[in-house]
Tab-separated table of C-alpha atoms and ligand atoms in Angstrom:
chain	number	residue	atom	x	y	z
A	4	UNK	CA	0.007	0.008	-0.007
A	5	UNK	CA	1.088	3.595	-0.472
A	6	UNK	CA	1.478	6.777	1.485
A	7	UNK	CA	-0.383	9.993	0.675
A	8	UNK	CA	1.157	13.299	1.675
A	9	UNK	CA	-0.873	16.341	2.685
A	10	UNK	CA	0.891	19.680	2.857
A	11	UNK	CA	0.490	23.457	2.709
A	12	UNK	CA	1.349	25.251	-0.531
A	13	UNK	CA	1.625	28.791	0.804
A	14	UNK	CA	3.140	30.326	3.989
A	15	UNK	CA	1.360	27.948	6.441
A	16	UNK	CA	-2.058	28.094	8.114
A	17	UNK	CA	-3.797	26.967	4.919
A	18	UNK	CA	-6.160	24.682	6.906
A	19	UNK	CA	-4.143	21.480	6.896
A	20	UNK	CA	-5.401	20.399	10.339
A	21	UNK	CA	-9.055	20.651	9.286
A	22	UNK	CA	-8.516	18.525	6.159
A	23	UNK	CA	-6.416	15.867	7.897
A	24	UNK	CA	-9.256	15.512	10.404
A	25	UNK	CA	-11.815	15.287	7.563
A	26	UNK	CA	-9.748	12.635	5.696
A	27	UNK	CA	-8.668	10.507	8.678
A	28	UNK	CA	-11.585	8.067	8.305
A	29	UNK	CA	-9.928	6.926	5.040
A	30	UNK	CA	-6.551	6.143	6.716
A	31	UNK	CA	-5.159	3.824	9.363
A	32	UNK	CA	-2.164	5.967	10.337
A	33	UNK	CA	-1.608	9.758	10.351
A	34	UNK	CA	2.088	10.645	10.559
A	35	UNK	CA	3.536	14.130	11.149
A	36	UNK	CA	6.885	14.393	9.362
A	37	UNK	CA	8.505	17.749	10.218
A	38	UNK	CA	8.255	20.979	12.156
A	39	UNK	CA	7.319	21.140	15.788
A	40	UNK	CA	5.253	23.317	18.097
A	41	UNK	CA	5.663	26.280	15.722
A	42	UNK	CA	2.660	24.660	14.015
A	43	UNK	CA	-0.894	25.309	15.050
A	44	UNK	CA	-3.444	23.033	13.366
A	45	UNK	CA	-7.076	23.870	14.093
A	46	UNK	CA	-9.918	21.350	14.073
A	47	UNK	CA	-13.556	22.150	14.529
A	48	UNK	CA	-16.454	19.771	14.908
A	49	UNK	CA	-19.672	19.453	16.965
A	50	UNK	CA	-19.291	23.033	18.077
A	51	UNK	CA	-15.905	22.385	19.558
A	52	UNK	CA	-12.510	23.844	18.502
A	53	UNK	CA	-9.114	22.353	19.210
A	54	UNK	CA	-5.642	23.526	18.244
A	55	UNK	CA	-2.884	20.898	17.892
A	56	UNK	CA	0.809	21.799	17.768
A	57	UNK	CA	2.858	18.583	17.635
A	58	UNK	CA	0.232	15.855	17.841
A	59	UNK	CA	-1.124	14.779	14.414
A	60	UNK	CA	-4.550	15.926	13.441
A	61	UNK	CA	-6.113	12.444	13.218
A	62	UNK	CA	-6.071	12.057	16.996
A	63	UNK	CA	-9.848	12.549	17.413
A	64	UNK	CA	-10.623	9.422	15.376
A	65	UNK	CA	-10.554	6.216	17.445
A	66	UNK	CA	-9.733	4.122	14.385
A	67	UNK	CA	-6.387	5.759	13.548
A	68	UNK	CA	-2.868	5.574	14.938
A	69	UNK	CA	-1.114	8.933	15.129
A	70	UNK	CA	2.636	8.972	14.761
A	71	UNK	CA	5.091	11.777	15.439
A	72	UNK	CA	7.901	11.063	12.964
A	73	UNK	CA	11.678	11.343	13.286
A	74	UNK	CA	11.662	14.638	11.301
A	75	UNK	CA	9.624	16.436	13.975
A	76	UNK	CA	11.186	18.412	16.827
A	77	UNK	CA	9.428	17.995	20.176
A	78	UNK	CA	9.201	20.257	23.193
A	79	UNK	CA	8.116	17.819	25.961
A	80	UNK	CA	6.531	20.603	28.019
A	81	UNK	CA	4.301	21.716	25.188
A	82	UNK	CA	3.644	18.091	24.196
A	83	UNK	CA	2.340	17.239	27.647
A	84	UNK	CA	0.125	20.268	27.802
A	85	UNK	CA	-1.351	19.101	24.519
A	86	UNK	CA	-1.881	15.562	25.834
A	87	UNK	CA	-3.506	16.830	29.034
A	88	UNK	CA	-5.905	18.990	27.033
A	89	UNK	CA	-6.693	16.049	24.785
A	90	UNK	CA	-7.287	13.620	27.636
A	91	UNK	CA	-10.187	15.747	28.876
A	92	UNK	CA	-11.997	14.981	25.607
A	93	UNK	CA	-10.371	11.697	24.573
A	94	UNK	CA	-9.109	9.905	27.746
A	95	UNK	CA	-7.486	7.167	25.666
A	96	UNK	CA	-5.798	9.436	23.135
A	97	UNK	CA	-2.251	8.506	24.158
A	98	UNK	CA	-3.003	4.823	23.478
A	99	UNK	CA	-3.128	5.617	19.775
A	100	UNK	CA	-0.159	7.961	19.815
A	101	UNK	CA	3.357	6.829	18.863
A	102	UNK	CA	6.512	8.927	19.019
A	103	UNK	CA	9.713	8.286	17.080
A	104	UNK	CA	12.834	7.692	19.115
A	105	UNK	CA	14.745	9.558	16.410
A	106	UNK	CA	12.766	12.783	16.792
A	107	UNK	CA	14.878	15.588	18.279
A	108	UNK	CA	14.113	17.260	21.580
A	109	UNK	CA	13.718	21.003	21.997
A	110	UNK	CA	15.613	22.038	25.168
A	111	UNK	CA	14.750	25.127	27.208
A	112	UNK	CA	18.060	26.585	26.013
A	113	UNK	CA	16.991	26.128	22.376
A	114	UNK	CA	14.071	28.427	23.067
A	115	UNK	CA	16.342	30.963	24.764
A	116	UNK	CA	18.743	30.805	21.816
A	117	UNK	CA	15.865	31.416	19.421
A	118	UNK	CA	14.947	34.537	21.353
A	119	UNK	CA	18.603	35.684	21.541
A	120	UNK	CA	19.095	35.196	17.826
A	121	UNK	CA	15.919	37.083	16.935
A	122	UNK	CA	16.851	39.946	19.289
A	123	UNK	CA	20.304	40.166	17.763
A	124	UNK	CA	18.824	40.339	14.249
A	125	UNK	CA	16.801	43.440	15.183
A	126	UNK	CA	14.828	44.689	12.154
A	127	UNK	CA	15.943	41.700	10.099
A	128	UNK	CA	14.370	39.192	12.460
A	129	UNK	CA	12.610	36.185	10.917
A	130	UNK	CA	9.488	36.643	13.047
A	131	UNK	CA	10.007	33.190	14.526
A	132	UNK	CA	7.369	31.642	16.766
A	133	UNK	CA	10.188	31.478	19.357
A	134	UNK	CA	9.574	27.814	20.039
A	135	UNK	CA	13.249	26.881	19.601
A	136	UNK	CA	12.778	25.378	16.140
A	137	UNK	CA	15.839	26.872	14.396
A	138	UNK	CA	18.367	26.115	17.167
A	139	UNK	CA	17.065	22.547	17.528
A	140	UNK	CA	17.410	21.774	13.826
A	141	UNK	CA	20.850	23.465	13.918
A	142	UNK	CA	21.925	21.031	16.627
A	143	UNK	CA	20.431	18.168	14.609
A	144	UNK	CA	22.439	18.986	11.487
A	145	UNK	CA	25.457	20.050	13.604
A	146	UNK	CA	25.315	16.549	15.138
A	147	UNK	CA	24.906	17.789	18.689
A	148	UNK	CA	21.226	17.163	19.232
A	149	UNK	CA	19.448	15.196	21.886
A	150	UNK	CA	16.854	12.711	20.647
A	151	UNK	CA	13.764	11.184	22.216
A	152	UNK	CA	15.523	7.773	22.358
A	153	UNK	CA	18.305	9.275	24.493
A	154	UNK	CA	15.931	9.643	27.439
A	155	UNK	CA	15.980	5.827	27.708
A	156	UNK	CA	19.789	5.708	27.821
A	157	UNK	CA	22.060	5.893	30.919
A	158	UNK	CA	24.052	8.801	29.473
A	159	UNK	CA	21.000	11.037	29.057
A	160	UNK	CA	21.641	13.535	31.853
A	161	UNK	CA	25.320	13.839	31.031
A	162	UNK	CA	24.610	14.503	27.367
A	163	UNK	CA	21.921	17.001	28.352
A	164	UNK	CA	24.367	18.914	30.568
A	165	UNK	CA	27.051	18.993	27.889
A	166	UNK	CA	24.623	20.478	25.410
A	167	UNK	CA	23.262	23.023	27.879
A	168	UNK	CA	26.816	24.154	28.702
A	169	UNK	CA	27.461	24.759	25.004
A	170	UNK	CA	24.213	26.702	24.763
A	171	UNK	CA	25.042	28.827	27.785
A	172	UNK	CA	28.319	29.824	26.141
A	173	UNK	CA	26.394	30.893	23.079
A	174	UNK	CA	23.915	32.840	25.201
A	175	UNK	CA	26.855	34.554	26.950
A	176	UNK	CA	28.202	35.512	23.557
A	177	UNK	CA	24.842	37.059	22.688
A	178	UNK	CA	24.851	38.801	26.108
A	179	UNK	CA	21.424	37.265	26.664
A	180	UNK	CA	20.095	36.956	30.172
A	181	UNK	CA	19.133	33.352	31.042
A	182	UNK	CA	18.344	33.703	34.746
A	183	UNK	CA	15.057	31.870	34.228
A	184	UNK	CA	16.868	28.731	33.046
A	185	UNK	CA	16.731	26.733	36.333
A	186	UNK	CA	12.950	27.199	36.500
A	187	UNK	CA	12.526	26.209	32.831
A	188	UNK	CA	14.791	23.175	33.361
A	189	UNK	CA	12.732	21.934	36.267
A	190	UNK	CA	9.550	21.995	34.195
A	191	UNK	CA	11.348	20.346	31.286
A	192	UNK	CA	12.786	17.513	33.439
A	193	UNK	CA	9.314	16.901	34.968
A	194	UNK	CA	7.892	16.736	31.444
A	195	UNK	CA	10.597	14.238	30.444
A	196	UNK	CA	9.531	11.962	33.311
A	197	UNK	CA	5.939	12.020	32.070
A	198	UNK	CA	7.138	11.629	28.467
A	199	UNK	CA	8.863	8.324	29.325
A	200	UNK	CA	5.407	6.782	29.872
A	201	UNK	CA	4.346	7.477	26.295
A	202	UNK	CA	4.796	4.941	23.478
A	203	UNK	CA	8.264	5.569	22.019
A	204	UNK	CA	8.943	3.552	18.864
A	205	UNK	CA	11.427	2.971	16.089
A	206	UNK	CA	9.041	4.671	13.759
A	207	UNK	CA	10.613	3.862	10.393
A	208	UNK	CA	10.408	0.116	11.196
A	209	UNK	CA	6.827	0.575	12.413
A	210	UNK	CA	5.873	2.298	9.129
A	211	UNK	CA	7.650	-0.296	6.967
A	212	UNK	CA	5.654	-3.015	8.794
A	213	UNK	CA	2.475	-1.023	8.251
A	214	UNK	CA	3.197	-0.704	4.550
A	215	UNK	CA	3.732	-4.486	4.333
A	216	UNK	CA	0.335	-4.969	6.007
A	217	UNK	CA	-1.304	-2.688	3.426
A	218	UNK	CA	-2.184	-0.015	5.983
A	219	UNK	CA	-3.295	3.335	4.568
A	220	UNK	CA	-0.964	6.088	5.682
A	221	UNK	CA	-1.394	9.886	5.473
A	222	UNK	CA	1.726	11.991	6.060
A	223	UNK	CA	0.748	15.364	7.610
A	224	UNK	CA	2.928	18.379	6.791
A	225	UNK	CA	3.358	21.485	8.874
A	226	UNK	CA	4.082	25.072	7.801
A	227	UNK	CA	3.947	25.603	4.044
A	228	UNK	CA	6.062	25.183	0.919
A	229	UNK	CA	7.021	28.887	0.787
A	230	UNK	CA	8.523	28.454	4.282
A	231	UNK	CA	10.677	25.519	3.186
A	232	UNK	CA	14.363	25.734	4.200
A	233	UNK	CA	15.510	25.319	0.569
A	234	UNK	CA	12.654	26.584	-1.574
A	235	UNK	CA	10.971	29.157	0.656
A	236	UNK	CA	11.724	32.866	0.800
A	237	UNK	CA	15.093	32.300	2.487
A	238	UNK	CA	16.144	33.400	5.097
A	239	UNK	CA	12.521	34.159	6.081
A	240	UNK	CA	11.664	30.493	6.356
A	241	UNK	CA	11.450	27.759	8.939
A	242	UNK	CA	14.292	25.275	9.488
A	243	UNK	CA	12.799	22.064	8.024
A	244	UNK	CA	11.870	20.563	4.676
A	245	UNK	CA	8.201	21.377	4.458
A	246	UNK	CA	7.851	19.966	0.942
A	247	UNK	CA	6.902	16.442	-0.098
A	248	UNK	CA	10.550	15.336	0.000
A	249	UNK	CA	10.405	15.993	3.768
A	250	UNK	CA	7.939	13.103	4.181
A	251	UNK	CA	10.654	10.676	3.046
A	252	UNK	CA	13.376	11.978	5.363
A	253	UNK	CA	10.943	12.782	8.167
A	254	UNK	CA	9.400	9.325	8.268
A	255	UNK	CA	12.031	7.061	6.747
A	256	UNK	CA	9.961	6.000	3.771
A	257	UNK	CA	11.117	5.692	0.178
A	258	UNK	CA	9.966	8.111	-2.550
A	259	UNK	CA	8.296	5.296	-4.489
A	260	UNK	CA	5.941	4.587	-1.575
A	261	UNK	CA	4.310	8.003	-2.047
A	262	UNK	CA	1.218	8.052	-4.253
A	263	UNK	CA	-1.012	11.095	-3.889
A	264	UNK	CA	0.286	14.506	-2.864
A	265	UNK	CA	-2.603	16.652	-1.550
A	266	UNK	CA	-1.817	20.349	-1.761
A	267	UNK	CA	-3.780	22.672	0.509
A	268	UNK	CA	-4.122	26.374	-0.282
A	269	UNK	CA	-6.286	29.271	0.810
A	270	UNK	CA	-8.463	31.041	-1.793
A	271	UNK	CA	-6.267	34.099	-0.977
A	272	UNK	CA	-2.879	34.361	0.798
A	273	UNK	CA	-1.688	35.004	4.353
A	274	UNK	CA	1.700	35.088	6.037
A	275	UNK	CA	2.800	35.508	9.687
A	276	UNK	CA	6.256	36.868	10.458
A	277	UNK	CA	8.684	38.680	8.195
A	278	UNK	CA	9.666	38.164	4.563
A	279	UNK	CA	8.488	38.866	1.009
A	280	UNK	CA	4.796	38.613	0.180
A	281	UNK	CA	4.218	39.919	-3.356
A	282	UNK	CA	0.412	40.200	-3.213
A	283	UNK	CA	0.197	41.601	0.309
A	284	UNK	CA	-2.542	44.238	0.782
A	285	UNK	CA	-2.073	47.182	3.122
A	286	UNK	CA	-5.522	48.675	2.551
A	287	UNK	CA	-9.139	48.092	3.619
A	288	UNK	CA	-9.349	45.015	1.395
A	289	UNK	CA	-6.489	43.371	3.336
A	290	UNK	CA	-8.236	44.347	6.542
A	291	UNK	CA	-11.449	42.775	5.300
A	292	UNK	CA	-9.687	39.507	4.527
A	293	UNK	CA	-8.125	39.505	8.003
A	294	UNK	CA	-11.487	40.198	9.649
A	295	UNK	CA	-13.597	37.799	7.535
A	296	UNK	CA	-10.956	35.112	7.736
A	297	UNK	CA	-10.199	35.660	11.441
A	298	UNK	CA	-6.555	35.760	10.418
A	299	UNK	CA	-4.782	35.619	13.722
A	300	UNK	CA	-2.119	32.985	14.384
A	301	UNK	CA	-3.202	29.694	16.005
A	302	UNK	CA	0.162	29.440	17.866
A	303	UNK	CA	1.163	32.988	18.668
A	304	UNK	CA	-2.064	34.951	18.197
A	305	UNK	CA	-0.182	37.342	15.920
A	306	UNK	CA	-2.156	39.141	13.222
A	307	UNK	CA	-1.596	37.492	9.819
A	308	UNK	CA	-0.616	39.585	6.821
A	309	UNK	CA	-3.233	39.151	4.066
A	310	UNK	CA	-3.301	39.442	0.265
A	311	UNK	CA	-4.746	38.077	-2.987
A	312	UNK	CA	-4.090	34.609	-4.349
A	313	UNK	CA	-0.674	34.371	-5.992
A	314	UNK	CA	-0.772	31.886	-8.873
A	315	UNK	CA	2.947	31.973	-9.885
A	316	UNK	CA	3.797	31.121	-6.280
A	317	UNK	CA	1.138	28.419	-6.153
A	318	UNK	CA	2.396	26.890	-9.425
A	319	UNK	CA	5.923	26.818	-8.025
A	320	UNK	CA	4.750	25.005	-4.907
A	321	UNK	CA	2.725	22.513	-7.027
A	322	UNK	CA	5.802	21.699	-9.094
A	323	UNK	CA	8.213	21.268	-6.189
A	324	UNK	CA	5.810	18.960	-4.407
A	325	UNK	CA	4.444	17.025	-7.382
A	326	UNK	CA	0.930	17.879	-6.215
A	327	UNK	CA	-1.654	15.467	-7.664
A	328	UNK	CA	-4.742	17.199	-6.277
A	329	UNK	CA	-5.496	20.580	-4.862
A	330	UNK	CA	-7.828	21.538	-2.003
A	331	UNK	CA	-9.002	25.135	-1.725
A	332	UNK	CA	-9.729	26.478	1.740
A	333	UNK	CA	-11.662	29.447	3.167
A	334	UNK	CA	-13.685	30.219	-0.009
A	335	UNK	CA	-16.345	31.661	2.322
A	336	UNK	CA	-13.975	34.454	3.361
A	337	UNK	CA	-14.437	35.931	-0.144
A	338	UNK	CA	-18.304	35.794	0.111
A	339	UNK	CA	-18.750	39.574	0.284
A	340	UNK	CA	-16.297	40.652	-2.409
A	341	UNK	CA	-17.791	42.008	-5.673
A	342	UNK	CA	-14.489	41.488	-7.465
A	343	UNK	CA	-11.734	39.078	-6.598
A	344	UNK	CA	-8.171	39.757	-7.813
A	345	UNK	CA	-5.808	36.947	-8.652
A	346	UNK	CA	-2.147	37.473	-9.417
A	347	UNK	CA	-1.301	35.630	-12.647
A	348	UNK	CA	2.105	37.145	-13.397
A	349	UNK	CA	4.693	39.508	-11.929
A	350	UNK	CA	6.205	42.631	-13.300
A	351	UNK	CA	9.891	42.159	-12.472
A	352	UNK	CA	12.263	44.947	-13.364
A	353	UNK	CA	9.643	46.009	-15.932
A	354	UNK	CA	9.370	42.546	-17.550
A	355	UNK	CA	6.442	40.183	-17.356
A	356	UNK	CA	7.421	36.878	-15.694
A	357	UNK	CA	5.282	33.999	-14.480
A	358	UNK	CA	7.633	32.452	-11.932
A	359	UNK	CA	9.025	33.442	-8.559
A	360	UNK	CA	12.464	34.959	-9.145
A	361	UNK	CA	15.461	34.418	-6.840
A	362	UNK	CA	15.285	37.939	-5.468
A	363	UNK	CA	11.755	39.060	-4.657
A	364	UNK	CA	12.438	42.572	-3.411
A	365	UNK	CA	8.999	44.269	-3.388
A	366	UNK	CA	10.495	47.358	-5.064
A	367	UNK	CA	11.164	45.402	-8.247
A	368	UNK	CA	8.576	42.616	-8.081
A	369	UNK	CA	4.980	43.768	-8.618
A	370	UNK	CA	1.954	41.495	-8.989
A	371	UNK	CA	-0.136	41.685	-12.188
A	372	UNK	CA	-3.771	40.909	-11.476
A	373	UNK	CA	-6.737	39.523	-13.306
A	374	UNK	CA	-10.068	40.415	-11.798
A	375	UNK	CA	-12.825	37.821	-11.472
A	376	UNK	CA	-16.456	38.426	-10.429
A	377	UNK	CA	-17.273	37.487	-6.824
A	378	UNK	CA	-20.213	35.205	-5.952
A	379	UNK	CA	-21.664	37.630	-3.405
A	380	UNK	CA	-23.543	35.022	-1.413
A	381	UNK	CA	-23.137	33.005	1.773
A	382	UNK	CA	-21.283	29.762	1.092
A	383	UNK	CA	-21.140	28.554	4.658
A	384	UNK	CA	-24.368	26.532	4.528
A	385	UNK	CA	-23.608	24.918	1.190
A	386	UNK	CA	-23.557	21.110	1.459
A	387	UNK	CA	-23.199	20.018	-2.158
A	388	UNK	CA	-20.817	21.236	-4.880
A	389	UNK	CA	-23.678	20.884	-7.394
A	390	UNK	CA	-25.267	23.916	-5.735
A	391	UNK	CA	-22.134	26.070	-5.866
A	392	UNK	CA	-22.662	29.514	-7.443
A	393	UNK	CA	-21.381	29.924	-10.993
A	394	UNK	CA	-18.815	32.546	-10.016
A	395	UNK	CA	-17.189	30.148	-7.508
A	396	UNK	CA	-17.148	27.358	-10.105
A	397	UNK	CA	-15.438	29.783	-12.491
A	398	UNK	CA	-12.920	30.804	-9.800
A	399	UNK	CA	-12.025	27.145	-9.302
A	400	UNK	CA	-11.734	26.470	-13.043
A	401	UNK	CA	-9.593	29.579	-13.482
A	402	UNK	CA	-7.100	28.324	-10.884
A	403	UNK	CA	-7.105	24.773	-12.273
A	404	UNK	CA	-6.378	26.096	-15.787
A	405	UNK	CA	-3.420	28.168	-14.579
A	406	UNK	CA	-1.914	25.556	-12.286
A	407	UNK	CA	-2.712	22.463	-14.331
A	408	UNK	CA	-3.881	20.308	-11.358
A	409	UNK	CA	-7.535	19.517	-10.430
A	410	UNK	CA	-9.129	20.962	-7.296
A	411	UNK	CA	-10.875	18.075	-5.529
A	412	UNK	CA	-12.257	19.841	-2.483
A	413	UNK	CA	-13.485	23.285	-1.516
A	414	UNK	CA	-13.792	24.337	2.122
A	415	UNK	CA	-16.527	26.823	3.039
A	416	UNK	CA	-16.139	27.160	6.811
A	417	UNK	CA	-13.968	25.917	9.696
A	418	UNK	CA	-16.223	23.010	10.651
A	419	UNK	CA	-15.643	19.423	9.479
A	420	UNK	CA	-19.083	19.505	7.806
A	421	UNK	CA	-18.338	22.629	5.762
A	422	UNK	CA	-16.378	20.663	3.222
A	423	UNK	CA	-17.421	20.151	-0.387
A	424	UNK	CA	-15.967	17.323	-2.457
A	425	UNK	CA	-15.894	18.110	-6.161
B	501	LIG	P1	-3.158	24.914	9.512
B	501	LIG	O1	-1.945	25.385	10.283
B	501	LIG	O2	-2.854	24.762	8.062
B	501	LIG	O3	-3.759	23.660	10.099
B	501	LIG	O4	-4.221	26.066	9.628
B	501	LIG	P2	-4.629	26.881	10.984
B	501	LIG	O5	-5.440	26.002	11.814
B	501	LIG	O6	-3.448	27.509	11.580
B	501	LIG	O7	-5.426	28.085	10.341
B	501	LIG	C1	-6.570	27.879	9.589
B	501	LIG	C2	-7.716	28.619	10.266
B	501	LIG	O8	-8.814	28.720	9.353
B	501	LIG	C3	-8.264	27.921	11.467
B	501	LIG	O9	-8.750	28.856	12.391
B	501	LIG	C4	-9.426	27.073	10.899
B	501	LIG	O10	-10.428	26.785	11.850
B	501	LIG	C5	-9.925	28.018	9.851
B	501	LIG	N1	-10.511	27.411	8.676
B	501	LIG	C6	-10.164	26.243	8.067
B	501	LIG	N2	-10.915	26.082	6.915
B	501	LIG	C7	-11.725	27.137	6.851
B	501	LIG	C8	-12.709	27.562	5.895
B	501	LIG	O11	-12.965	26.941	4.889
B	501	LIG	N3	-13.349	28.718	6.139
B	501	LIG	C9	-13.116	29.507	7.248
B	501	LIG	N4	-13.783	30.630	7.426
B	501	LIG	N5	-12.166	29.108	8.157
B	501	LIG	C10	-11.482	27.946	7.960
B	502	LIG	P1	1.410	25.704	10.515
B	502	LIG	O1	1.800	24.268	10.551
B	502	LIG	C1	2.424	29.837	9.687
B	502	LIG	C2	6.592	31.032	10.367
B	502	LIG	C3	6.854	31.992	11.514
B	502	LIG	C4	8.107	32.683	10.976
B	502	LIG	C5	8.855	31.553	10.286
B	502	LIG	C6	9.918	30.892	11.127
B	502	LIG	O2	0.417	26.105	11.572
B	502	LIG	O3	0.972	26.132	9.140
B	502	LIG	P2	9.936	29.305	13.252
B	502	LIG	O4	9.143	29.371	14.490
B	502	LIG	O5	9.764	28.057	12.470
B	502	LIG	O6	11.388	29.655	13.493
B	502	LIG	O7	9.376	30.535	12.378
B	502	LIG	O8	7.862	30.592	9.917
B	502	LIG	N1	5.857	29.810	10.740
B	502	LIG	C7	4.567	29.612	10.481
B	502	LIG	N2	3.650	30.376	9.862
B	502	LIG	N3	2.095	28.609	10.074
B	502	LIG	C8	3.007	27.790	10.652
B	502	LIG	O9	2.737	26.490	10.932
B	502	LIG	C9	4.292	28.278	10.903
B	502	LIG	N4	5.395	27.777	11.496
B	502	LIG	C10	6.341	28.723	11.401
B	502	LIG	O10	5.789	32.861	11.661
B	502	LIG	O11	7.760	33.629	10.013
B	503	LIG	MG1	-1.429	26.906	11.602
């Protein structure tokens, strides 16, 4: 059996969590492959809303195993808060939750280093979620990291101390005050004790066994393709491979086990944090998107920057990921717009181009828009695609024509039910 990959095609927060939850009934295993608690995946059903950060979004379905893969970075303190919140609703949730021994641990000093690095960057800061993601992946690739499996080994405390000493030297170099470290460490060590009781596994072997048994597996991405460490708007990116290739390295599965790549995008664009955003709107229209879409970060509460749909950027993400089907989210947010703009090309140094160039300085890269008529009606109660207004159908067709991949699902509200299969 094969693995399907679901990932975001923009700058994150496309609605991945909602769709993983909707699709989980078709899968036996949901496996997160990268990122960490910088993610915030929102699920809504039966009048109840839940935000997951590290735990995969299939956790509310009793039939599915949820696996946190080796490519993920885990903060045990945040992880346990998540589990405690879950247990109130699903007391047996941790019985269907597996954690890779090869996943790296976020230490309290990683978080402090994240803050120190951002402070030192001043105006050029990335706008990190300050969850310690960058420093943890740096230690992973620098071959200094501490992994989940290490907590079962006799050398764990010694290795922890060695790493913390190194971090304290770096913090001293930054001139960053870390007086709160002992308090943070106490909480972290307590969390590690609780973490030991969870199901730690050699996840790549587990997944290979599952593939042999013909289990259906969905790999859940975090962040978005335009935040990818290689292909995103570097350096304003996250520190992991958010694209489909990340599912192979983040789960230990071969490329030829991947079948469908489900690409999630919003009917417009948003971004949190710094970095280029060609179609960003600074006017009342942008404000309307933010208000209608409730565009405030699920992890940090920060206001999201908003703009029109960017087709050259979407096409780029589709190519890098080999997307086989698209899913368009938050169509309802455009319900009240008479005209909807879509960027189809850029004006770059006074030339028309239809791809994202290496340097996307807003002074030289301007979006060129085509305007499409809005549908001007409430989509949120729609239950069947057959009843979709003509203007929405045309909007979908317009995107499909430009990007060359079919749209198989349109989302018209945050709830599980507000999902239209095409
Ligand atoms: P993720 O990180 O990709 O899982 O997305 P987030 O959960 O961070 O952000 C998506 C937000 O949009 C959440 O608040 C969702 O509840 C909400 N949402 C998802 N789909 C829709 C939709 O179709 N319409 C509206 N209005 N909200 C949606
Ligand atoms: P989900 O999975 C949106 C952004 C941050 C910052 C940059 C680097 O919910 O879509 P980091 O904390 O990784 O060092 O931050 O990436 N970012 C996200 N933006 N959604 C996310 O995750 C994000 N995770 C990180 O805002 O600009
Ligand atoms: Mg999110």
